[in-house]
Short mmCIF file of C-alpha atoms in Angstrom, two decimals:
data_model
loop_
_atom_site.label_atom_id
_atom_site.label_comp_id
_atom_site.label_asym_id
_atom_site.label_seq_id
_atom_site.Cartn_x
_atom_site.Cartn_y
_atom_site.Cartn_z
CA MET V 1 0.00 0.00 0.00
CA THR V 2 2.87 2.35 -0.81
CA CYS V 3 2.65 4.84 -3.71
CA GLU V 4 5.92 6.13 -5.13
CA LEU V 5 6.05 8.94 -7.70
CA SER V 6 8.96 9.60 -10.07
CA ASP V 7 9.84 12.03 -12.86
CA MET V 8 11.65 9.15 -14.62
CA ASP V 9 10.23 6.42 -16.86
CA ARG V 10 11.44 3.91 -19.46
CA ILE V 11 11.91 6.66 -22.03
CA THR V 12 14.08 8.93 -19.91
CA LEU V 13 16.10 5.90 -18.70
CA ALA V 14 16.55 4.36 -22.17
CA GLY V 15 19.97 2.84 -22.62
CA SER V 16 20.66 2.42 -18.90
CA SER V 17 20.15 -0.47 -16.49
CA ALA V 18 18.21 1.60 -13.93
CA PHE V 19 14.82 0.12 -14.91
CA GLN V 20 14.45 -3.41 -13.52
CA THR V 21 11.60 -5.83 -12.91
CA ASN V 22 10.02 -6.31 -9.48
CA ASP V 23 7.41 -9.03 -8.93
CA GLY V 24 5.86 -7.23 -5.97
CA ALA V 25 5.17 -3.92 -7.71
CA ASP V 26 2.84 -2.52 -10.38
CA TYR V 27 4.39 0.06 -12.70
CA LEU V 28 2.29 2.66 -14.56
CA GLU V 29 3.43 5.37 -16.96
CA ASN V 30 1.82 8.72 -17.67
CA ASN V 31 1.27 8.77 -21.43
CA CYS V 32 -0.02 12.37 -21.44
CA ALA V 33 2.91 14.07 -19.72
CA GLU V 34 4.38 17.09 -21.45
CA GLU V 35 7.85 16.71 -22.91
CA PRO V 36 10.27 19.13 -24.60
CA THR V 37 9.41 19.30 -28.32
CA LYS V 38 11.35 22.27 -29.70
CA LEU V 39 14.47 20.45 -30.91
CA CYS V 40 13.85 16.77 -31.57
CA GLU V 41 16.06 14.13 -33.17
CA PHE V 42 14.69 10.92 -34.73
CA LYS V 43 16.78 7.83 -35.47
CA ARG V 44 16.05 5.65 -38.50
CA LEU V 45 15.47 1.94 -37.78
CA SER V 46 15.76 0.26 -41.18
CA GLY V 47 13.95 -2.90 -42.23
CA ARG V 48 11.35 -2.91 -39.42
CA ILE V 49 7.89 -1.50 -38.72
CA LEU V 50 5.61 -1.96 -35.72
CA LYS V 51 2.85 -4.56 -35.96
CA THR V 52 0.33 -2.29 -34.18
CA VAL V 53 0.21 1.50 -33.79
CA ASP V 54 -1.94 4.13 -32.04
CA SER V 55 -2.91 6.39 -34.98
CA VAL V 56 -3.10 6.06 -38.77
CA TYR V 57 -3.31 9.08 -41.08
CA GLN V 58 -3.97 8.94 -44.82
CA ASP V 59 -3.13 11.41 -47.60
CA VAL V 60 -0.07 12.73 -45.75
CA ALA V 61 2.03 14.64 -48.28
CA SER V 62 5.56 13.86 -47.02
CA VAL V 63 7.61 12.14 -44.34
CA ASP V 64 8.31 15.56 -42.79
CA GLU V 65 4.58 16.16 -42.39
CA CYS V 66 4.30 12.75 -40.73
CA ARG V 67 7.07 13.78 -38.34
CA GLU V 68 5.18 16.94 -37.40
CA LEU V 69 2.04 14.88 -36.74
CA CYS V 70 4.03 12.79 -34.28
CA LEU V 71 5.44 15.84 -32.47
CA SER V 72 1.98 17.50 -32.22
CA SER V 73 0.00 14.37 -31.26
CA PRO V 74 -2.23 14.51 -28.12
CA TYR V 75 -0.21 11.68 -26.56
CA ARG V 76 3.51 11.01 -26.20
CA CYS V 77 4.38 9.87 -29.73
CA HIS V 78 7.79 8.17 -29.87
CA SER V 79 7.90 6.52 -33.32
CA TYR V 80 6.34 6.74 -36.78
CA ASP V 81 6.61 5.19 -40.24
CA TYR V 82 5.56 6.63 -43.58
CA GLY V 83 4.52 4.99 -46.88
CA ASP V 84 5.32 1.43 -45.79
CA THR V 85 1.75 0.14 -45.38
CA GLY V 86 0.32 2.20 -48.24
CA ASP V 87 0.96 5.29 -50.32
CA MET V 88 0.88 8.50 -48.26
CA VAL V 89 -0.01 6.57 -45.07
CA CYS V 90 1.48 7.85 -41.78
CA ARG V 91 1.37 5.64 -38.66
CA LEU V 92 2.13 6.91 -35.14
CA SER V 93 2.89 5.02 -31.92
CA HIS V 94 3.74 5.84 -28.33
CA HIS V 95 6.09 2.82 -28.29
CA SER V 96 9.84 2.67 -28.89
CA ARG V 97 12.48 0.02 -28.36
CA ALA V 98 12.76 1.06 -24.70
CA THR V 99 9.07 0.21 -24.06
CA LEU V 100 8.98 -3.01 -26.13
CA SER V 101 11.53 -5.08 -24.24
CA ASP V 102 8.83 -7.28 -22.65
CA ILE V 103 6.86 -7.86 -25.89
CA GLN V 104 7.73 -10.79 -28.12
CA ASP V 105 8.36 -9.94 -31.79
CA PRO V 106 6.78 -6.44 -31.83
CA TYR V 107 8.22 -5.63 -35.29
CA LEU V 108 7.53 -6.85 -38.81
CA ASP V 109 10.63 -7.41 -40.92
CA VAL V 110 10.15 -5.44 -44.15
CA PRO V 111 13.44 -4.93 -46.07
CA GLU V 112 12.49 -1.63 -47.74
CA ALA V 113 10.64 -0.15 -44.75
CA ALA V 114 11.88 2.03 -41.90
CA THR V 115 10.67 3.20 -38.50
CA TYR V 116 11.72 6.63 -37.24
CA GLU V 117 12.22 6.51 -33.48
CA LEU V 118 12.44 9.58 -31.25
CA SER V 119 15.92 9.80 -29.79
CA SER V 120 15.56 12.86 -27.55
CA CYS V 121 14.05 16.36 -27.48
CA TYR V 122 15.40 19.60 -26.02
CA ASN V 123 13.90 22.85 -24.85
CA VAL V 124 16.44 25.66 -24.65
CA SER V 125 15.88 29.01 -22.93
CA ILE V 126 18.31 31.91 -22.66
CA GLU V 127 18.60 34.05 -19.54
CA CYS V 128 20.22 37.41 -20.36
CA ARG V 129 21.76 39.07 -17.32
CA ALA V 130 23.86 42.16 -16.76
CA GLY V 131 27.25 40.46 -17.16
CA ASP V 132 26.57 37.11 -18.77
CA MET V 133 24.10 34.90 -20.64
CA ILE V 134 22.94 31.50 -19.39
CA ALA V 135 21.75 28.76 -21.75
CA LYS V 136 19.30 26.55 -19.83
CA ILE V 137 18.54 23.18 -21.42
CA ARG V 138 15.83 20.65 -20.54
CA THR V 139 15.79 17.24 -22.23
CA SER V 140 13.32 14.35 -22.45
CA LYS V 141 15.98 11.69 -21.92
CA LEU V 142 18.75 11.42 -19.35
CA PHE V 143 21.73 13.26 -20.78
CA ASP V 144 25.30 12.14 -20.15
CA GLY V 145 27.86 14.25 -22.00
CA LYS V 146 28.96 17.88 -22.15
CA VAL V 147 27.73 21.28 -23.31
CA TYR V 148 30.23 23.90 -24.41
CA ALA V 149 30.74 27.10 -26.38
CA LYS V 150 31.72 26.50 -30.00
CA GLY V 151 35.45 27.08 -30.41
CA SER V 152 36.11 26.70 -26.66
CA PRO V 153 35.36 23.02 -25.88
CA ASN V 154 37.83 22.89 -23.01
CA SER V 155 37.81 26.35 -21.45
CA CYS V 156 34.05 27.05 -21.57
CA SER V 157 32.22 23.77 -20.98
CA VAL V 158 30.11 21.89 -18.44
CA ASP V 159 30.23 18.12 -17.92
CA VAL V 160 26.74 16.68 -17.43
CA LYS V 161 26.18 13.35 -15.66
CA ASN V 162 22.75 11.69 -16.06
CA SER V 163 20.61 14.81 -15.81
CA LEU V 164 17.39 16.10 -17.39
CA GLU V 165 18.22 19.79 -16.85
CA PHE V 166 21.56 21.57 -17.15
CA GLU V 167 22.93 25.01 -18.08
CA LEU V 168 25.99 26.81 -19.47
CA ARG V 169 27.02 30.26 -18.18
CA MET V 170 28.91 32.52 -20.61
CA GLY V 171 30.26 35.90 -19.49
CA TYR V 172 30.24 38.78 -21.98
CA GLN V 173 33.80 39.75 -21.02
CA ASP V 174 35.01 36.16 -20.55
CA ILE V 175 37.70 35.52 -23.17
CA ASP V 176 37.47 31.76 -22.64
CA CYS V 177 33.81 31.66 -23.76
CA ASN V 178 34.37 33.79 -26.89
CA VAL V 179 31.06 35.69 -26.73
CA ARG V 180 30.80 37.99 -29.76
CA GLN V 181 29.26 41.47 -29.78
CA ASN V 182 27.27 42.42 -32.88
CA GLY V 183 26.22 46.02 -32.60
CA LEU V 184 25.22 47.98 -29.52
CA GLY V 185 23.81 45.73 -26.80
CA ARG V 186 23.67 42.58 -28.97
CA TYR V 187 25.70 39.52 -27.91
CA LEU V 188 25.94 36.19 -29.76
CA ASN V 189 27.51 32.80 -29.21
CA ASP V 190 27.26 29.22 -30.49
CA VAL V 191 26.58 26.31 -28.13
CA VAL V 192 27.09 22.61 -28.81
CA ILE V 193 25.25 19.81 -26.97
CA GLN V 194 27.60 16.82 -27.23
CA HIS V 195 26.47 13.36 -26.10
CA HIS V 196 29.90 11.73 -26.08
CA ASP V 197 32.64 12.90 -23.70
CA THR V 198 35.29 13.07 -26.43
CA ILE V 199 33.93 13.21 -29.99
CA VAL V 200 31.19 14.97 -31.96
CA THR V 201 28.61 12.61 -33.52
CA SER V 202 25.47 12.95 -35.62
CA SER V 203 23.34 12.90 -32.45
CA ASP V 204 24.76 16.22 -31.26
CA LEU V 205 23.03 19.59 -31.62
CA GLY V 206 24.27 23.09 -32.32
CA LEU V 207 22.49 26.18 -30.99
CA ALA V 208 22.98 29.82 -31.97
CA VAL V 209 22.04 31.93 -28.92
CA THR V 210 21.57 35.71 -28.79
CA CYS V 211 21.00 38.34 -26.11
CA GLN V 212 19.93 41.85 -27.12
CA TYR V 213 19.48 44.86 -24.82
CA ASP V 214 17.88 48.29 -25.20
CA LEU V 215 16.62 51.04 -22.86
CA THR V 216 13.04 49.78 -22.62
CA ASN V 217 12.93 46.01 -22.76
CA LYS V 218 14.95 42.85 -23.10
CA THR V 219 14.69 40.42 -26.00
CA VAL V 220 15.85 36.81 -25.91
CA SER V 221 16.03 34.75 -29.10
CA ASN V 222 17.47 31.37 -29.85
CA ASP V 223 17.73 29.48 -33.11
CA VAL V 224 19.37 26.39 -34.56
CA ASP V 225 20.92 25.85 -37.97
CA LEU V 226 22.28 22.40 -38.78
CA ASP V 227 23.35 23.14 -42.37
CA VAL V 228 26.98 23.42 -43.39
CA THR V 229 27.78 26.71 -45.17
CA GLY V 230 30.88 27.72 -47.08
CA ASP V 231 33.46 25.71 -48.91
CA ILE V 232 35.15 22.74 -47.28
CA GLU V 233 38.88 22.68 -47.79
CA PRO V 234 40.11 19.28 -48.96
CA ALA V 235 42.54 17.44 -46.71
CA LEU V 236 45.33 15.15 -47.81
CA SER V 237 44.68 11.46 -47.34
CA GLU V 238 47.47 8.97 -47.79
CA GLU V 239 47.53 5.19 -48.06
CA VAL V 240 49.98 3.35 -45.85
CA VAL V 241 51.63 0.30 -47.40
CA VAL V 242 53.57 -2.28 -45.40
CA ASP V 243 55.45 -5.37 -46.49
CA SER V 244 54.54 -9.05 -46.11
CA PRO V 245 51.80 -8.74 -47.18
CA ASN V 246 51.06 -5.27 -48.59
CA VAL V 247 48.07 -3.84 -46.68
CA VAL V 248 46.29 -0.50 -47.04
CA MET V 249 43.75 1.24 -44.84
CA LYS V 250 41.24 3.54 -46.56
CA ILE V 251 38.27 5.65 -45.51
CA THR V 252 35.55 5.12 -48.13
CA THR V 253 31.83 5.32 -48.72
CA ARG V 254 29.69 2.46 -47.45
CA ASP V 255 29.87 0.63 -50.80
CA GLY V 256 33.64 1.15 -51.01
CA SER V 257 33.45 2.88 -54.37
CA GLU V 258 34.96 6.25 -53.42
CA MET V 259 37.97 7.26 -51.34
CA MET V 260 36.85 9.94 -48.85
CA ARG V 261 39.11 12.92 -48.12
CA THR V 262 36.51 15.10 -46.40
CA ALA V 263 33.18 14.36 -44.73
CA GLU V 264 30.52 15.87 -42.50
CA VAL V 265 29.53 14.62 -39.05
CA GLY V 266 26.94 11.88 -39.49
CA ASP V 267 27.95 10.86 -43.04
CA PRO V 268 27.86 7.05 -43.52
CA LEU V 269 31.46 5.90 -44.01
CA ALA V 270 33.44 2.67 -43.97
CA LEU V 271 36.96 1.83 -42.82
CA ARG V 272 38.50 -0.58 -45.37
CA PHE V 273 41.52 -2.84 -44.74
CA GLU V 274 42.73 -4.58 -47.89
CA ILE V 275 45.57 -6.88 -48.97
CA LEU V 276 46.69 -5.48 -52.30
CA ASP V 277 47.83 -8.79 -53.78
CA PRO V 278 44.70 -10.90 -54.47
CA GLN V 279 46.91 -14.01 -54.74
CA SER V 280 48.42 -13.52 -51.29
CA PRO V 281 48.18 -16.61 -49.04
CA TYR V 282 47.50 -14.36 -46.04
CA GLU V 283 44.39 -13.01 -44.39
CA ILE V 284 44.37 -10.19 -41.84
CA PHE V 285 42.68 -9.23 -38.60
CA VAL V 286 42.43 -5.83 -36.92
CA ARG V 287 42.66 -4.81 -33.29
CA GLU V 288 43.46 -1.74 -31.15
CA LEU V 289 41.83 0.67 -33.61
CA VAL V 290 42.12 4.18 -32.15
CA ALA V 291 40.82 7.55 -33.40
CA MET V 292 43.05 10.50 -32.48
CA ASP V 293 42.62 14.26 -32.53
CA GLY V 294 44.81 16.18 -34.97
CA VAL V 295 45.53 18.97 -32.43
CA ASP V 296 45.72 17.83 -28.82
CA SER V 297 46.09 14.49 -27.05
CA SER V 298 42.44 13.40 -27.27
CA GLU V 299 41.84 9.85 -28.46
CA ILE V 300 39.14 7.20 -28.30
CA THR V 301 39.43 3.41 -28.68
CA LEU V 302 37.05 2.03 -31.32
CA ILE V 303 38.24 -1.62 -31.51
CA ASP V 304 39.82 -3.01 -28.34
CA ALA V 305 42.75 -5.40 -27.88
CA ARG V 306 40.46 -8.41 -28.33
CA GLY V 307 39.16 -7.09 -31.65
CA CYS V 308 35.66 -6.14 -30.43
CA PRO V 309 34.03 -2.72 -30.89
CA THR V 310 33.94 -0.69 -27.70
CA ASP V 311 30.76 1.20 -28.67
CA HIS V 312 28.76 -0.20 -31.61
CA PHE V 313 26.86 3.09 -31.90
CA ILE V 314 30.14 4.74 -33.00
CA MET V 315 31.77 1.90 -34.99
CA GLY V 316 30.50 -1.56 -35.82
CA PRO V 317 32.40 -4.87 -35.82
CA ILE V 318 35.06 -5.83 -38.36
CA TYR V 319 33.64 -8.16 -41.03
CA LYS V 320 34.82 -9.72 -44.26
CA SER V 321 33.77 -8.25 -47.59
CA ALA V 322 31.37 -10.35 -49.64
CA ASN V 323 33.60 -9.84 -52.69
CA SER V 324 36.93 -10.97 -51.24
CA GLY V 325 38.33 -12.56 -48.13
CA LYS V 326 41.32 -10.20 -48.42
CA ILE V 327 39.17 -7.18 -47.51
CA LEU V 328 37.88 -6.25 -44.04
CA LEU V 329 35.28 -3.53 -43.50
CA SER V 330 33.74 -1.67 -40.59
CA HIS V 331 30.87 0.81 -40.93
CA PHE V 332 30.65 4.02 -38.93
CA ASP V 333 29.05 7.44 -39.04
CA ALA V 334 31.51 10.30 -39.41
CA PHE V 335 32.49 11.98 -36.13
CA LYS V 336 35.06 14.56 -35.05
CA PHE V 337 36.76 15.96 -31.98
CA PRO V 338 35.59 19.35 -30.66
CA SER V 339 38.98 21.08 -31.03
CA SER V 340 39.93 19.93 -34.55
CA GLU V 341 38.51 18.91 -37.92
CA MET V 342 41.26 16.32 -38.47
CA VAL V 343 40.57 12.76 -37.28
CA GLN V 344 43.41 10.25 -37.50
CA PHE V 345 42.78 6.51 -37.34
CA ARG V 346 45.49 4.14 -36.10
CA ALA V 347 45.18 0.35 -36.13
CA LEU V 348 47.28 -2.74 -35.55
CA VAL V 349 46.90 -5.28 -38.37
CA THR V 350 48.30 -8.82 -38.13
CA PRO V 351 48.51 -11.29 -41.04
CA CYS V 352 47.61 -14.93 -40.48
CA MET V 353 47.71 -17.95 -42.74
CA PRO V 354 45.68 -19.52 -44.18
CA THR V 355 42.69 -17.88 -42.43
CA CYS V 356 42.00 -15.65 -39.42
CA GLU V 357 39.71 -16.88 -36.68
CA PRO V 358 36.98 -14.37 -35.70
CA VAL V 359 36.24 -13.35 -32.12
CA GLN V 360 32.81 -13.46 -30.44
CA CYS V 361 31.68 -10.08 -29.11
CA ASP V 362 28.62 -9.01 -27.10
CA GLN V 363 26.37 -6.25 -28.44
CA ASP V 364 23.18 -4.60 -27.15
CA ASP V 365 20.10 -5.68 -29.09
CA PHE V 366 17.17 -3.38 -29.90
CA GLY V 367 15.47 -4.50 -26.71
CA GLY V 368 18.50 -3.80 -24.53
CA GLU V 369 19.58 -7.45 -24.32
CA LEU V 370 23.06 -8.70 -25.18
CA ARG V 371 23.55 -10.76 -28.31
CA SER V 372 26.68 -12.34 -29.72
CA MET V 373 28.28 -11.08 -32.92
CA VAL V 374 31.33 -12.04 -34.95
CA SER V 375 34.26 -9.67 -35.52
CA TYR V 376 37.43 -10.43 -37.45
CA GLY V 377 39.55 -8.76 -34.86
CA ARG V 378 41.92 -11.50 -33.59
CA LYS V 379 43.49 -14.80 -34.51
CA ARG V 380 43.37 -17.97 -32.43
CA ARG V 381 45.88 -17.82 -29.58
CA SER V 382 46.56 -19.64 -26.37
CA VAL V 383 45.19 -18.27 -23.11
CA ASN V 384 48.66 -17.35 -21.83
CA ALA V 385 49.48 -15.52 -25.06
CA THR V 386 46.22 -13.56 -24.85
CA VAL V 387 46.84 -12.52 -21.23
CA SER V 388 50.39 -11.50 -22.10
CA ALA V 389 49.19 -9.39 -25.03
CA LEU V 390 46.62 -7.61 -22.87
CA MET V 391 49.24 -6.82 -20.21
CA ASP V 392 51.60 -5.47 -22.87
CA ALA V 393 48.82 -3.28 -24.26
CA ALA V 394 48.05 -1.91 -20.78
CA VAL V 395 51.57 -0.64 -20.18
CA ARG V 396 52.04 0.78 -23.67
CA HIS V 397 52.37 4.57 -23.70
CA ARG V 398 49.20 6.29 -24.72
CA ARG V 399 50.64 8.65 -27.32
CA GLU V 400 54.09 7.19 -27.98
CA THR V 401 55.08 7.98 -31.56
CA THR V 402 57.68 5.22 -31.85
CA ARG V 403 55.25 2.63 -30.58
CA GLN V 404 56.59 -0.90 -30.82
CA ALA V 405 54.22 -3.41 -32.38
CA PRO V 406 54.31 -7.13 -31.60
CA GLN V 407 56.06 -9.43 -34.03
CA ASP V 408 54.38 -9.50 -37.45
CA ASP V 409 52.03 -6.67 -36.50
CA MET V 410 51.69 -3.66 -38.82
CA LEU V 411 50.75 -0.18 -37.64
CA LEU V 412 48.51 1.65 -40.14
CA VAL V 413 47.59 5.33 -39.91
CA GLN V 414 45.01 7.23 -41.98
CA SER V 415 43.57 10.75 -41.68
CA ILE V 416 40.39 12.50 -42.81
CA GLN V 417 38.97 16.01 -42.46
CA ILE V 418 35.49 16.01 -40.90
CA THR V 419 33.42 19.18 -40.49
CA ASP V 420 30.50 19.59 -38.11
CA LYS V 421 26.90 20.06 -39.23
CA PHE V 422 25.99 23.02 -37.07
CA GLY V 423 26.38 25.71 -39.72
CA PHE V 424 28.18 28.15 -37.45
CA GLU V 425 30.42 30.82 -38.97
CA LYS V 426 33.87 29.42 -39.71
CA GLN V 427 36.46 30.17 -37.08
CA GLN V 428 39.04 32.76 -38.08
CA GLY V 429 42.60 31.75 -38.74
CA ALA V 430 44.24 29.19 -40.93
CA LYS V 431 43.41 25.56 -40.44
CA PRO V 432 46.30 23.18 -39.81
CA LYS V 433 47.39 21.32 -42.91
CA LEU V 434 48.88 17.88 -43.08
CA SER V 435 52.08 17.05 -44.83
CA SER V 436 51.78 14.32 -47.45
CA SER V 437 54.29 12.25 -45.48
CA GLU V 438 52.50 12.51 -42.16
CA THR V 439 50.62 9.21 -42.49
CA VAL V 440 53.61 7.00 -43.35
CA PHE V 441 54.17 4.75 -40.33
CA VAL V 442 55.57 1.20 -40.69
CA ALA V 443 56.60 -1.25 -38.00
CA ASN V 444 56.85 -5.00 -38.59
CA ASP V 445 60.08 -6.15 -36.97
CA GLY V 446 59.35 -5.33 -33.35
CA GLN V 447 61.53 -2.19 -33.36
CA GLY V 448 59.80 1.15 -33.78
CA ILE V 449 61.80 3.67 -35.81
CA CYS V 450 60.80 7.27 -36.50
CA VAL V 451 62.86 9.10 -39.16
CA ASN V 452 62.67 12.88 -39.45
CA GLY V 453 63.31 13.81 -43.11
CA LEU V 454 63.83 17.52 -42.42
CA GLY V 455 66.35 16.67 -39.70
CA LEU V 456 68.35 14.52 -42.13
CA ILE V 457 68.49 17.36 -44.68
CA VAL V 458 69.66 19.88 -42.06
CA ALA V 459 72.29 17.44 -40.73
CA GLY V 460 73.60 16.82 -44.26
CA ALA V 461 73.85 20.55 -44.97
CA VAL V 462 75.75 21.17 -41.72
CA PHE V 463 78.15 18.33 -42.55
CA LEU V 464 78.90 19.74 -46.03
CA LEU V 465 79.47 23.25 -44.63
CA GLY V 466 81.90 21.79 -42.10
CA GLN V 467 83.87 20.03 -44.84
CA LEU V 468 84.10 23.24 -46.87
CA ALA V 469 85.31 25.14 -43.81
CA VAL V 470 88.07 22.54 -43.17
CA ILE V 471 89.25 22.73 -46.80
CA ALA V 472 89.34 26.56 -46.70
CA ILE V 473 91.37 26.63 -43.48
CA TRP V 474 93.82 24.01 -44.77
CA THR V 475 94.34 25.97 -48.03
CA TYR V 476 94.99 29.22 -46.16
CA LEU V 477 97.53 27.62 -43.81
CA TRP V 478 99.27 25.85 -46.67
CA GLN V 479 99.69 29.04 -48.75
CA ARG V 480 100.97 30.95 -45.72
CA ARG V 481 103.53 28.23 -45.01
CA ARG V 482 104.68 28.21 -48.66
CA LYS V 483 105.26 31.98 -48.71
CA GLN V 484 107.20 31.75 -45.48
CA ARG V 485 109.52 29.09 -46.96
CA GLN V 486 110.06 31.15 -50.11
CA PHE V 487 111.10 34.11 -47.99
CA GLU V 488 113.52 31.98 -45.93
CA ASN V 489 115.09 30.42 -49.01
CA ALA V 490 115.56 33.82 -50.67
CA SER V 491 117.28 35.12 -47.56
CA MET V 492 119.74 32.19 -47.56
CA GLY V 493 120.51 32.64 -51.25
CA SER V 494 119.14 29.20 -52.02
CA SER V 495 117.80 28.26 -55.40
CA VAL V 496 114.23 27.11 -55.08
CA VAL V 497 112.04 25.84 -57.87
CA PRO V 498 109.15 28.30 -58.16
CA THR V 499 105.70 27.03 -57.39
CA PRO V 500 103.32 26.92 -60.33
CA THR V 501 100.68 29.61 -60.29
CA LEU V 502 96.99 28.82 -59.95
CA THR V 503 96.04 29.08 -63.58
CA GLY V 504 94.25 26.84 -65.98
CA SER V 505 91.35 24.63 -65.14
CA ARG V 506 90.20 23.99 -61.57
CA ALA V 507 91.28 20.34 -61.78
CA ASP V 508 94.82 21.28 -62.94
CA SER V 509 95.13 23.86 -60.15
CA MET V 510 94.23 21.31 -57.48
CA CYS V 511 96.71 18.78 -58.93
CA LYS V 512 99.54 21.37 -58.92
CA LEU V 513 98.69 22.41 -55.39
CA TYR V 514 98.87 18.85 -54.11
CA ASP V 515 102.10 18.12 -56.14
CA SER V 516 103.90 21.21 -54.92
CA GLY V 517 102.69 20.55 -51.38
CA TYR V 518 104.13 17.06 -51.32
CA ALA V 519 107.39 18.34 -52.93
CA GLY V 520 107.77 20.94 -50.21
CA ARG V 521 107.26 18.33 -47.49
CA HIS V 522 109.90 15.93 -48.89
CA PHE V 523 112.46 18.56 -50.00
#
């Protein structure tokens, strides 16, 4: 006879383990509660539609109109599909994967269909004060990430841990927050809501916030623009080739038809590992795949030491291509780090013969349950060898450039330029550019070697200058000694054979100098 009230439900707790069954309790949800609906993101669930729905609308002109019907429905609409059960038919439901975990087979498998599921919604309000502006954000789902001012992800940010409401304070005179003044009494800034602690993904939102003051009233406006404006500068992308066998790592489109040099956050991409020789007796497996920031020391592990993906929402498992067993692929949506547009991928690749054994990895299913999946991320090893490899990986330096790879392992590095989707004005100043030799990194004999080409050129130039200086000093001393001997011989009345003058070709002059020098020494 105890009644407990909560502002949480299965929707706000989606993706966490906080909601658990209890045989002695009855759980009821309020399906009419108000939720933030200003900025909403829907995720596409391909190949599935719900068997039953709450509302069906006919003669709906577009999928965008169907989306608006879901957001303006009299109940908490969390998913919709359009045109899958009939032309111009829109179906709405209050269900999502978080509320269907206890229902057996709630979806119909339709290859060409898709269900659009509400990910999260945000309401943003701006409080304009005398010395600063405060962006207050309320979300419909527990948020675990960070919110920061665009261009200042480290100096003007707030870490959020499992909260429905959070805020970011930005002072007008605070250099770290980079608030811009546009006219008298008008202040602007760009705010990013980032779900991951390290990288920017397609789930993140960008907000353009404004505070404007006058003598009579105060106006607060906020807007969002997710389009990319302006030209995108191409970045250099290099293939890395190693011996025995020759392997390359490329960043391509999902079908592998095009090599990608630039991308936008959220673009569907693929990481492709390929043995160049189709007749090679080897196959390969991939592990310890890491994405690194092009500016600071930020990095994130995508494939762990076992060969399993650490977060399948960021990068999926490694699998063999249907066209060739010499090609491994992994799909991912383009992401970036807050402080740079350059993302560098680094992976350890090991050849094995005749085939590589896959590893079994656990992955969250649509209902929140774990299911097993196959990833070509390791070869068959003994238990002791596996433990030893994990201990070696644990003590390896995090950012060591001359990183030593295990025997037969190859270290591949590839870079890509990824821009965000927020549509903010481009930051002033030149962007860092990569040298065409930056991605060359080979290690297959257990000894890491890093050669600096510019250093070799400078050392060679210094060496040549030193040789020229030695020759010049020796010539000066030799001529001075010769003149001194001529003077001494003249004083003693001796007859001395005159030294040939430095005429004729340069080669003849050097020969005469050396001949006369040796004659003087053995006189």
